[in-house]
Coordinates of C-alpha atoms in Angstrom, one line a residue:
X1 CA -23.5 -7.3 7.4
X2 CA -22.6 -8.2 3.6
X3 CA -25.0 -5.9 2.7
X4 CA -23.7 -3.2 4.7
X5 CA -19.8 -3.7 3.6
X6 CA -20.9 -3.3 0.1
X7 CA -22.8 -0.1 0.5
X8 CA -19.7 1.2 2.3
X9 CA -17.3 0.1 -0.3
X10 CA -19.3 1.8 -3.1
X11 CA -19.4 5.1 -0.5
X12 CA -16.0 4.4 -0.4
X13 CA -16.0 4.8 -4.3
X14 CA -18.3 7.4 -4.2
X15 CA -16.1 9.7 -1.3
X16 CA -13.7 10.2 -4.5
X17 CA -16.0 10.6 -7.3
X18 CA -14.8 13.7 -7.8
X19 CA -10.8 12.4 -9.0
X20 CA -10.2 10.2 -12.1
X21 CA -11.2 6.7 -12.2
X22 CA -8.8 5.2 -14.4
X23 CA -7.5 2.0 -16.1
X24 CA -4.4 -0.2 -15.6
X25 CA -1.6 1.4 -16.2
X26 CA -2.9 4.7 -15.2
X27 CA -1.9 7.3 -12.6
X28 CA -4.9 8.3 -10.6
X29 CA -5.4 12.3 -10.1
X30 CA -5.2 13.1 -6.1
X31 CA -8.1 14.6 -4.7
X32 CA -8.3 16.8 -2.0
X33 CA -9.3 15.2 1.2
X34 CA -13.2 14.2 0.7
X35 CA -15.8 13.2 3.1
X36 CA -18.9 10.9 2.6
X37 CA -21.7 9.3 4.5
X38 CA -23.2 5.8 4.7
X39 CA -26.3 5.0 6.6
X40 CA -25.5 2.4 8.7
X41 CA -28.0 -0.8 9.9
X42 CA -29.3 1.7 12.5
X43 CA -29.3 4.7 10.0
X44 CA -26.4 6.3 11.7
X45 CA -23.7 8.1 9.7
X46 CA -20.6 7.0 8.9
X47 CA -17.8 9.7 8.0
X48 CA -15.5 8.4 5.6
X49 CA -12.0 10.5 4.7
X50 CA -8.6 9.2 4.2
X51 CA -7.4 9.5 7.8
X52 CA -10.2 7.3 9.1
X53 CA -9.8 4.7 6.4
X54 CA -6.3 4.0 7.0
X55 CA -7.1 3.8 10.1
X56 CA -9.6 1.2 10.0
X57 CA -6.9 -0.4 6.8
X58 CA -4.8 -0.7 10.0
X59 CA -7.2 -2.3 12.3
X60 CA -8.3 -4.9 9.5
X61 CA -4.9 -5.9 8.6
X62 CA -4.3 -6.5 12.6
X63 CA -7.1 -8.8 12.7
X64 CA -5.8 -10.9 10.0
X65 CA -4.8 -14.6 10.9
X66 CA -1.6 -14.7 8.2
X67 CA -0.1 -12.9 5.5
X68 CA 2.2 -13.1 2.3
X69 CA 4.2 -9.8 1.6
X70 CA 6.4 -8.9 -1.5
X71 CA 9.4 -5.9 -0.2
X72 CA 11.4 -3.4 -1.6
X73 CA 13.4 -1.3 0.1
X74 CA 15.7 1.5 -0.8
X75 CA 18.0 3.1 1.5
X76 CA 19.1 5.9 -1.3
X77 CA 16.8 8.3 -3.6
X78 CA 19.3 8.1 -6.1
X79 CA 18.9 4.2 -6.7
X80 CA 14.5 5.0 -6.8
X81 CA 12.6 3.1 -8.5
X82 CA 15.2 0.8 -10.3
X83 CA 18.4 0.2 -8.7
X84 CA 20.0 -1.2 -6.0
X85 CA 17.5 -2.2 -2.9
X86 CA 16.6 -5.1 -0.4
X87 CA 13.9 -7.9 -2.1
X88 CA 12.4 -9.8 0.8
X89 CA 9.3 -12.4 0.3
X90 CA 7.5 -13.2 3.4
X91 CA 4.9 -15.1 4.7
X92 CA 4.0 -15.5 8.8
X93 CA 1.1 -17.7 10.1
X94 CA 0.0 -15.7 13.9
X95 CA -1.5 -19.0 14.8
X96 CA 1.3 -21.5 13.9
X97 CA 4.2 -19.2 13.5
X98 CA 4.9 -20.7 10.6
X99 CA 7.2 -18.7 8.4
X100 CA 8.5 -17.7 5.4
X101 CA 11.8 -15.1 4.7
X102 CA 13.5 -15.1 1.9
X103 CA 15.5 -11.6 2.0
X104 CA 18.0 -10.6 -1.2
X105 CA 20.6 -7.5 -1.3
X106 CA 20.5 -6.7 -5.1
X107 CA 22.9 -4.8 -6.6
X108 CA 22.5 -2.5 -10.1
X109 CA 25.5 -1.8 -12.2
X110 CA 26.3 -1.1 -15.5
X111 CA 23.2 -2.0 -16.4
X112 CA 23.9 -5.3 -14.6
X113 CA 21.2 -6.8 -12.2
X114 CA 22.9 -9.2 -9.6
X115 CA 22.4 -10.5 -6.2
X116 CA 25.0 -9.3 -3.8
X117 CA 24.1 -11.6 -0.7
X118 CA 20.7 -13.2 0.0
X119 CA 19.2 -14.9 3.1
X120 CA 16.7 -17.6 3.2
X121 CA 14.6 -19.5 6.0
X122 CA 14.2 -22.8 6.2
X123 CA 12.0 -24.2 8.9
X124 CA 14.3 -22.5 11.9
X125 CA 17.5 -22.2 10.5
X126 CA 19.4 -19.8 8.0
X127 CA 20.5 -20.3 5.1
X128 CA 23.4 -17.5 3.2
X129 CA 24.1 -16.4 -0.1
X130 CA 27.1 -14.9 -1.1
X131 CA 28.1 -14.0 -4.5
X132 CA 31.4 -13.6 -4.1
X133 CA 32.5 -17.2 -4.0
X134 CA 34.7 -16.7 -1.0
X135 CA 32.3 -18.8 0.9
X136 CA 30.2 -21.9 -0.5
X137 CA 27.1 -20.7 -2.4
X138 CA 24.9 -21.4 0.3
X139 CA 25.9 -22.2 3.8
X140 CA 24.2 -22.5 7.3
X141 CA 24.5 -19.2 9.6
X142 CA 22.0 -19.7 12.2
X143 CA 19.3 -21.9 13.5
X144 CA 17.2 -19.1 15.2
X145 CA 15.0 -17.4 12.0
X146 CA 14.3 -15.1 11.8
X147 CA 16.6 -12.9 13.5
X148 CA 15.3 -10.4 15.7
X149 CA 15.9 -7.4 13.2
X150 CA 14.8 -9.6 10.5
X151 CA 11.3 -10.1 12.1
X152 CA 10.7 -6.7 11.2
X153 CA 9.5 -7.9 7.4
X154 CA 7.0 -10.7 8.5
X155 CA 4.5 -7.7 8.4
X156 CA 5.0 -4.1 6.0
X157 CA 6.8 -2.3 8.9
X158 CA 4.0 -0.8 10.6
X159 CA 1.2 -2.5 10.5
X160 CA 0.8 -5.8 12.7
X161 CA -1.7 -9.0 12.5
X162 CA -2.7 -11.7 14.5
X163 CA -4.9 -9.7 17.1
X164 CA -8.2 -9.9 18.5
X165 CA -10.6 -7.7 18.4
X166 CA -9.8 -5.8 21.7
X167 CA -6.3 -5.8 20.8
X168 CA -6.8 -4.1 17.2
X169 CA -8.7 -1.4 19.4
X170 CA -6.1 -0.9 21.4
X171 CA -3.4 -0.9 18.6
X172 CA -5.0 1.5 16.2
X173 CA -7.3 3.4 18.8
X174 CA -3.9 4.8 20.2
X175 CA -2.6 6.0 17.2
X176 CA -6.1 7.3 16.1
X177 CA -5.8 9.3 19.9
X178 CA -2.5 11.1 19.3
X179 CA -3.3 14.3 17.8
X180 CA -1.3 16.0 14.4
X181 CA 0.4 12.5 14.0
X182 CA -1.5 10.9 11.3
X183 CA -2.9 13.3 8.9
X184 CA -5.4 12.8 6.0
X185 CA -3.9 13.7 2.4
X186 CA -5.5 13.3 -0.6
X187 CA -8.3 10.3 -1.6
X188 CA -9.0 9.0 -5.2
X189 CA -10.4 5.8 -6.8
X190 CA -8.6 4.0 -9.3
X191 CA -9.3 0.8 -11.2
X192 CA -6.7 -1.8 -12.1
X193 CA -7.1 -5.3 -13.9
X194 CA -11.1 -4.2 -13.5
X195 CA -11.3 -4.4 -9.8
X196 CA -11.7 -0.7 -8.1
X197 CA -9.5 0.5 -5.1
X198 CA -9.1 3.6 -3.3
X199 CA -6.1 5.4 -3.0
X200 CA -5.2 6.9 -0.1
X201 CA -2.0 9.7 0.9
X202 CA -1.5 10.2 4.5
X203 CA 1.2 12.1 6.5
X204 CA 2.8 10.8 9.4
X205 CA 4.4 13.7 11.5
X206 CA 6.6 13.9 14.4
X207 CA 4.7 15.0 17.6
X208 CA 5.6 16.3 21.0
X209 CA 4.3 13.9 23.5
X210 CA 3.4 15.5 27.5
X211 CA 6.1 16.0 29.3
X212 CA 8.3 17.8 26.5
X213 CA 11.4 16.4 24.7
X214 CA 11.9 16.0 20.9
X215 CA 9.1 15.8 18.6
X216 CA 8.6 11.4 18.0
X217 CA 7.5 10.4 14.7
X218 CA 7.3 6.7 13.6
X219 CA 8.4 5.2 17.3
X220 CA 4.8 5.5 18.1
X221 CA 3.6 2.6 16.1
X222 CA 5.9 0.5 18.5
X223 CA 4.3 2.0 21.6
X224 CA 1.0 1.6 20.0
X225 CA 1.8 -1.9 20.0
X226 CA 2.8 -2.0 23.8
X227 CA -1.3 -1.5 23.9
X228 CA -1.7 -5.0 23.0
X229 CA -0.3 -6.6 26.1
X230 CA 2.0 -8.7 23.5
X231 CA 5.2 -9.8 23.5
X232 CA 6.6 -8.2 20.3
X233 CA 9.6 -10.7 20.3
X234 CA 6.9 -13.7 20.2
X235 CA 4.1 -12.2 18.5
X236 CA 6.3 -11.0 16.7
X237 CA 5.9 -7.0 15.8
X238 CA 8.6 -4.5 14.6
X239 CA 8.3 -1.4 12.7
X240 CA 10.8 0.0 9.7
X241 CA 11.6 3.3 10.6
X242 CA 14.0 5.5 12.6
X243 CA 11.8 6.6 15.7
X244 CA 12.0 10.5 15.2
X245 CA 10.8 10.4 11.4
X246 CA 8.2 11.9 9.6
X247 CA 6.4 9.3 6.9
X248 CA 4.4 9.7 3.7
X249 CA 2.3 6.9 2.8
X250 CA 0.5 6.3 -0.7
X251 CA -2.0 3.2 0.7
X252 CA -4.5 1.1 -1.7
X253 CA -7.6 -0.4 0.0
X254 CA -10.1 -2.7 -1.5
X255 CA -13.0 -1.1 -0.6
X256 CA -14.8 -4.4 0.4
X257 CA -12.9 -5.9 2.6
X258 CA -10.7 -2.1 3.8
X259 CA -7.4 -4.3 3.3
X260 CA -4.3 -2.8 2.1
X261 CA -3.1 -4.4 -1.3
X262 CA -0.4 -2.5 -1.8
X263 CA 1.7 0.5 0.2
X264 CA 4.5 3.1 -0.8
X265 CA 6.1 4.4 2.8
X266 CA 8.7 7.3 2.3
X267 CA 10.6 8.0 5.2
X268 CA 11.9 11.4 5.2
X269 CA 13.8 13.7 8.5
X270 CA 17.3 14.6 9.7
X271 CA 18.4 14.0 6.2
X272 CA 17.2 10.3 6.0
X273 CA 15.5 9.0 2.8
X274 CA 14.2 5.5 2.7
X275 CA 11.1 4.1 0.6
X276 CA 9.2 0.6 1.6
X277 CA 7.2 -0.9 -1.1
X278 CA 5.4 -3.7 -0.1
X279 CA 2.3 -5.8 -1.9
X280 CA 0.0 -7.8 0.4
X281 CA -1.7 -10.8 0.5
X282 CA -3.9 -12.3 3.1
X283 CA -6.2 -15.8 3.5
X284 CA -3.5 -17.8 2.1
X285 CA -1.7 -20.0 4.0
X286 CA 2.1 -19.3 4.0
X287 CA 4.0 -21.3 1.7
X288 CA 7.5 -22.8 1.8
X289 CA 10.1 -22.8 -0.6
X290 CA 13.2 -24.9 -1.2
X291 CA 16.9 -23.3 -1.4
X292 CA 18.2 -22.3 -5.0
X293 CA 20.8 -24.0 -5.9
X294 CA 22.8 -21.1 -6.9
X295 CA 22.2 -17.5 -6.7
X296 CA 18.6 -16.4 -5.7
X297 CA 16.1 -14.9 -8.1
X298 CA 14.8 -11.2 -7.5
X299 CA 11.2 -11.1 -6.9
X300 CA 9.5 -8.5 -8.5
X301 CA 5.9 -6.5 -7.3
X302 CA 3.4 -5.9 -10.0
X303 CA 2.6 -2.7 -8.9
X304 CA 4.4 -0.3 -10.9
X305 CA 6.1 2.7 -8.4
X306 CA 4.3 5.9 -7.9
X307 CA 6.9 7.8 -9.0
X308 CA 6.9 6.1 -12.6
X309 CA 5.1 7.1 -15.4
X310 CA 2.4 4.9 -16.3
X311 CA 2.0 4.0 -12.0
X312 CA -1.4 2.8 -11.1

């Protein structure tokens, strides 16, 4: 099996040869969507194109025990990739439910970087922030965290972990099933700090189920979930998106182990615009932190934003 997984991460590799293998610091040319083939143990073939490899991105990241996420999340284009946007720092444990949620509102002006309000979890209760010294610096708000719409970051607003085997198949084999709705884009290899990844660009569009009605976009990955048999306010499972959108999603996988490292989602329809940035680590446990004193530092991602010269 080792040797298998690292003859499909080189295919992996190999699926793009055709686009720009580049450096740190580097923005990778997009290819068109490629296909390759590995042999398998029984010499079968294995199609490899963007689509498929989310897809299985998807189904590894579900199978993962826990999870330690870095946000940032912009509700306007104008504020893109600088300015004003949520900062959340999470951590959630499937087994344990242990958790980490440390969620800031920061606010640019003037060339000013401040945090407006900022939430942190401690054990079960909530701690709050506010900057405007109307209330104490921090003070408690709740002793059920995370809230229910706050469960929503303990994963990158699609995905899901914590499942079994069966599950995952159910999860990502529905979404795999519903035809039009996720579509390949482009597929290219890129290197950063020496370690190769592939970078994948897939659409999510809106899709008329049977029986008529509007067209449902990013809804689905909530009634993909259903497909688990889980209780999504105990497993727990949300997704970040209005349920009629359409989605574009740059996604880099380490081609060894098809995890996600890092994901741009752009949320686009009805005249919404909303981009979730979100790096990913897995097979550490999830770590607490003590409250700041006083105002809450900004956590930053080391992936530079697509959109910015010089991106990966």
């Amino acid at each position: 099996m080792r040797f298998f997984r690292a003859g499909l991460a080189v295919a992996l590799l190999a699926a793009v040869c055709g686009c720009a293998v580049t450096g740190s610091g580097e923005r990778p040319k997009a290819a068109e969507t490629t296909d390759a083939t590995e042999p398998s143990a029984k010499g079968a073939k294995e199609p490899i194109d963007a689509r498929e490899l989310y897809l299985e991105s998807l189904k590894q990241q579900a199978l993962q025990p826990s999870i330690n996420l870095v946000h940032e999340y912009y509700r306007q284009e104008k504020f893109y990739p600088e300015g004003s946007r949520d900062v959340v720092v999470s951590g959630f444990d499937y087994r344990t439910k242990n958790v980490r949620l440390e969620r800031s509102q920061v606010i640019v002006a003037d060339g000013k970087t401040s945090t407006a309000w900022g939430t942190w979890c401690l054990g079960r209760s909530e701690d709050w922030f506010y900057s405007s010294g109307v209330r104490r610096p921090w003070e408690k708000r709740s002793t059920t965290c995370p809230s229910l719409t706050d469960q929503t970051w303990l994963n990158d607003g699609l995905g899901v972990g914590g499942l079994t085997a069966q599950q995952a198949d159910a999860f990502v084999g529905y979404l795999g099933d519903l035809k039009g709705f996720i579509n390949a884009g482009g597929m290219s290899s890129v290197t950063r700090n020496g370690k190769p990844y592939v970078r994948l660009e897939i659409k999510v569009k809106p899709v008329k189920l049977a029986g008529g009605g509007r067209p449902v976009g990013a809804d689905l990955y909530q009634d993909a979930f259903k497909y688990t048999e889980l209780d999504s306010l105990t497993h727990p499972y949300g997704y970040l998106a209005s349920g009629g959108s359409a989605l574009d999603i740059v996604r880099y996988i380490d081609p060894e182990t098809r995890l996600p490292v890092y994901s741009e989602t752009l949320e686009t329809g009805g005249g919404v615009w909303k981009m979730h940035r979100v790096e990913y680590e897995f097979g550490r446990p999830v770590t607490k932190s003590t409250l700041p004193a006083a105002e809450p530092p900004i956590a930053r991602l080391t992936w530079q934003p697509e959109s910015k010269s010089g991106s990966q």
